[in-house]
Structure formats: structure tokens, C-alpha cells
XYZ file of C-alpha atoms in Angstrom:
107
model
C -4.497 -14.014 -7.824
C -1.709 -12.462 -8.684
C 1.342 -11.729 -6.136
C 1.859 -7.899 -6.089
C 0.546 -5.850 -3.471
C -2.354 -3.505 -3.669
C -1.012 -0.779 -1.882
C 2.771 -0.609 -2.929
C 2.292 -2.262 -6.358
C 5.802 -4.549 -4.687
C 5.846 -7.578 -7.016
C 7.815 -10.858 -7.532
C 11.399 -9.985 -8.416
C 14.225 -12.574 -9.876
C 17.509 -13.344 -9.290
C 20.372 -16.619 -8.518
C 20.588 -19.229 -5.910
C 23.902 -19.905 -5.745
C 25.206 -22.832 -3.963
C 27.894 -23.825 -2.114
C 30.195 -24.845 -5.114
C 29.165 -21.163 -6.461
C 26.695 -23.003 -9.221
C 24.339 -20.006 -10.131
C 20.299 -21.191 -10.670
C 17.307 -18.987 -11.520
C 14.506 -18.099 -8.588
C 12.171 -16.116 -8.071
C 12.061 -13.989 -4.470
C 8.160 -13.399 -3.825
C 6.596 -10.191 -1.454
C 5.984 -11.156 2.034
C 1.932 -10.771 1.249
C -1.133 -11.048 3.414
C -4.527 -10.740 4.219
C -5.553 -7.816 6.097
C -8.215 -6.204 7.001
C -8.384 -2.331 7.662
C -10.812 -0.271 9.089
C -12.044 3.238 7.006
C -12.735 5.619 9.129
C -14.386 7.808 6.297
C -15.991 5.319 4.676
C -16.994 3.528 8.220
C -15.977 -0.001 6.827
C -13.909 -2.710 7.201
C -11.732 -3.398 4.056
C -9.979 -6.351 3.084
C -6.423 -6.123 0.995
C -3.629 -8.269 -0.096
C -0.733 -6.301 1.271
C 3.044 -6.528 2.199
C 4.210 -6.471 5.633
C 6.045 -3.560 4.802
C 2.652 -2.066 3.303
C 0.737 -2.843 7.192
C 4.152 -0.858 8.330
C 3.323 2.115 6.591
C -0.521 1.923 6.949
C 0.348 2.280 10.722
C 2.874 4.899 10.321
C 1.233 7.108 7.932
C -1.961 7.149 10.477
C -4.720 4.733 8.924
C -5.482 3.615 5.389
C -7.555 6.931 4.457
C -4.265 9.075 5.257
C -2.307 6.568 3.537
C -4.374 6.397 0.160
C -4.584 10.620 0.155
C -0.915 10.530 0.316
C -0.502 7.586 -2.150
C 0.505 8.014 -5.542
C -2.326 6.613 -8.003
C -0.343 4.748 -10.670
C 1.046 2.508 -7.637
C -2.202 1.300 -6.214
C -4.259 -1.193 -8.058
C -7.737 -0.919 -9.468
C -9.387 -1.492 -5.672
C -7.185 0.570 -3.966
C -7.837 3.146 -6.782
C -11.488 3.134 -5.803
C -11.444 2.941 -2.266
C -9.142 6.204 -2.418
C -11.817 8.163 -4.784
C -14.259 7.255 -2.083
C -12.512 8.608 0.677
C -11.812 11.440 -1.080
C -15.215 11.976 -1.483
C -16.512 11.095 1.787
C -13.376 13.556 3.439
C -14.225 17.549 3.671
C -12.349 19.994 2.617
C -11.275 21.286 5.808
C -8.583 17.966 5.553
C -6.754 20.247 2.969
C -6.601 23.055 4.607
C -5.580 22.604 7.875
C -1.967 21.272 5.325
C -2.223 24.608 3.919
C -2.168 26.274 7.214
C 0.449 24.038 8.933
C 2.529 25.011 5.514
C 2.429 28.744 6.537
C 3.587 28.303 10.293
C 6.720 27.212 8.788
């Protein structure tokens, strides 16, 4: 299982550990990652993803994972994620889109 989360595509990145006599060592600093479970209100599941904390952060703010997979870009989600937003999408009317459109012209 790879460590890189589904919904952010945030990945291991790499970097020193320096110590105290300033001695410079490769390491790796890994995503805070766990196992969550969400519920799909347009799907009317429970789905379970390997996700950062920061990911759960902006699941929450965003308003639920269906608003946050409309709104996410697909080249960042992986191939799960990628499905579970064409279902939604599916699933979702059309009236979704336009209440945007109309909030777009009150402004």
C-alpha cells in the first residue's frame, strides 16, 4: 500500500536530519495518513479511504465527501477516488449546478 493520500495525492517527501553537531543525514518525512470512513450522501454508502488529516480537514470544511470530490481536481485523486466522484456525479441532478449559476448572478 502505498503512502500517498487518495484525496490530496500528498505523498512521502525527503529531506536532512541534522544533528546536534550540524551532521546532515537523509530521511524521509511521511503524510500523517489514516483510515477513514465517510458517508455518501448521493451514493447512500459508507466509504472507506486512506487519507491525510489535513484531507478529513477539508472533507469537513468543504461540506461532505460528494461536495469535496465535485470540487476536486481529477488528476489529484487516485483511481478510487476517481470513481467514486463519476458516481456521484451521476447519482447528483442537475439542479446542483444551477443553483452555482444562480448564486453567480446575485453577485
Amino acid at each position: 500500500m502505498s503512502r500517498r493520500c487518495e484525496l490530496t495525492a500528498k505523498g512521502p517527501l525527503v529531506g536532512h536530519k541534522v544533528s546536534h553537531s550540524n551532521i546532515k543525514t537523509k530521511r524521509r518525512f511521511l503524510p500523517n495518513l489514516c483510515n477513514v470512513t465517510f458517508i455518501s450522501d448521493a451514493l447512500g454508502r459508507n466509504v472507506r479511504l486512506r487519507v491525510s488529516t489535513n484531507a478529513i480537514k477539508s472533507v469537513d470544511h468543504r461540506g461532505g465527501l460528494d461536495a469535496f470530490l465535485i470540487k476536486a481536481k481529477a488528476d489529484v485523486l487516485s483511481p478510487r477516488a476517481l470513481e467514486l466522484k463519476r458516481a456521484i456525479e451521476k447519482k447528483l441532478p442537475k439542479v446542483e449546478f444551477v443553483k452555482k449559476a444562480a448564486k453567480a448572478s446575485w453577485v
